[in-house]
Amino acid sequence: MISETLREARRYEEVAEQYISESDRPAFHLSTRVGWMNDPNGFSYYKGQYHLFHQYYPYEVKWGPMHWAHAVSDDLLHWTYLPCALAPDSLPDRDGCFSGSAVELPDGRQLLIYTGVVSAGRRMGELENVVQHQCLAVGDGIDYEKYVGNPVLNGDDVPEGCSKEDFRDPHIWQEKDGTYRCVVAVRPADGSGMILLYSSPDGFNWKFESILAENKNRFGKMWECPDFFELDGKYVLLTSPQDMLPEGFEYHNGNGTLCLIGNFDEETKKFHDEYNQAIDYGIDFYAPQTLLAPDGRRIMIGWMQNWDTLAMIRMKALWFGQMTIPRKIHIKNNRLYQWPIREIETLRSNKIVYQNVICDGELRLEGVSGRQVDMTVSIRPVDGEDIYNKFALWFAENDEFHTALSFHPSDSIMKIDRKFSGTRRAVIHQRRAKVSHRNGALSMRIILDRFSTEIFLNDGEQVITATIYTDQAADGIKFITDGKVMMDVEKYDLI
Ligand code: FRU
């Protein structure tokens, strides 16, 4: 039985999407069908396809009572929208279906676990006396029925002193023995973040296992959207902390992302982190989720946006929110590496290669331009010459606009700057990251889509992601150096 709220959302999105032209969307990144998108949800492989749900408010380009949108893909690049999967239409989720995840049940149905939000009402537009608890819905890949036993985890299932208001974003997986586990974020008494571990024999009956990890006020406050998995012999906890303070060039203010790498003790069911790093060093990245692909790859996708830069919203657009390119992740030298999924290579055409080109000042290369681009640039000092002072790459460029990536080997700082990208809002437009290089030698792979850039440094050791809403006519690319830089460039159009 489909509720009137869900039916209305499905009806609305079908009509409203017709007012958005294909050319006003990213070419190969998933954007919201209409209205508002935030976190990826339920990223999974089910019935022979990749499924991606997300936080969704169809009716306006701003956050509202949360629904779950739904899309499927064979290659993680071409997405087909499916009807809205969840609407806030039952008692335990009447004020929102917040973030969650998906798993396949033994009988072939798909189980969604998400946070149901209930509040006592609104004051000055804000929800008051909020309760967050974990709910289930079961479906066939299109229609989902809310579980009659909802909520399956509530404020009684959290340790003493933990908030019943900030208890959300369950991430589920199945163990080898067929049982299920999930991690859920909660705000403990110290006001910071904590990740709880629960287990279930069947996906429906849940019990508290342990406090898996504690922030203890090290990285921001509340930790949102946890994901926990084994990767290359280590355990990885991904989470998105709110209210971060900056720490060198590793963590920036506001909503950030955190990757903890360490070990999991099956006896105590505790995670011990050994290494920490930001997941992305750009401007627009938050709330990533991963899935395990049938071929064993661990693939991560994130919301290509950040709560602190929402004013980048385009005035007349009927959609707001994109996902990043899906990224294969692995661990090397105790760091998380990310690389665009290999499927993107099927979009490549018009290969252009330049080797050992010297840039000394300003340079444009014939054929090197475009807004749907996969380009690798490797730079190094020229043999026998002093190390250069600065290397910069301008893209989405014309007389009026550009976005700049610049690197100074003397302090190892890479900066992205989209201040001249056409934005008329005073949000964060620049970010700096400390990057590794060998005496001025490093490589960068730049993926451009119509409204974004993702820069993978040194085989994926660091990634810089940012949205840019520059007029598509600005499709120039140029190189600018202070001192001589030797470059290899390999560029493809992505069609
Ligand atoms: C993270 C988040 C989640 C929550 C969702 C609500 O971006 O705040 O913690 O479930 O967004 O839309």
Short mmCIF file of C-alpha atoms in Angstrom, two decimals, residues 13 51 56 148 166 249 299 308 328 331 380 416 433:
data_model
loop_
_atom_site.label_atom_id
_atom_site.label_comp_id
_atom_site.label_asym_id
_atom_site.label_seq_id
_atom_site.Cartn_x
_atom_site.Cartn_y
_atom_site.Cartn_z
CA GLU A 13 8.88 14.30 -9.49
CA HIS A 51 21.31 1.09 -6.28
CA TYR A 56 15.64 14.07 -0.85
CA VAL A 148 5.31 -2.79 11.45
CA ASP A 166 21.17 12.76 17.98
CA PHE A 249 45.99 21.81 6.57
CA ILE A 299 33.64 1.77 -3.88
CA ASP A 308 28.71 25.14 4.99
CA LYS A 328 37.56 2.80 -5.72
CA ILE A 331 44.87 1.40 1.80
CA ARG A 380 58.55 18.18 -12.47
CA ILE A 416 41.91 25.38 -5.20
CA ALA A 433 46.03 21.32 1.30
#
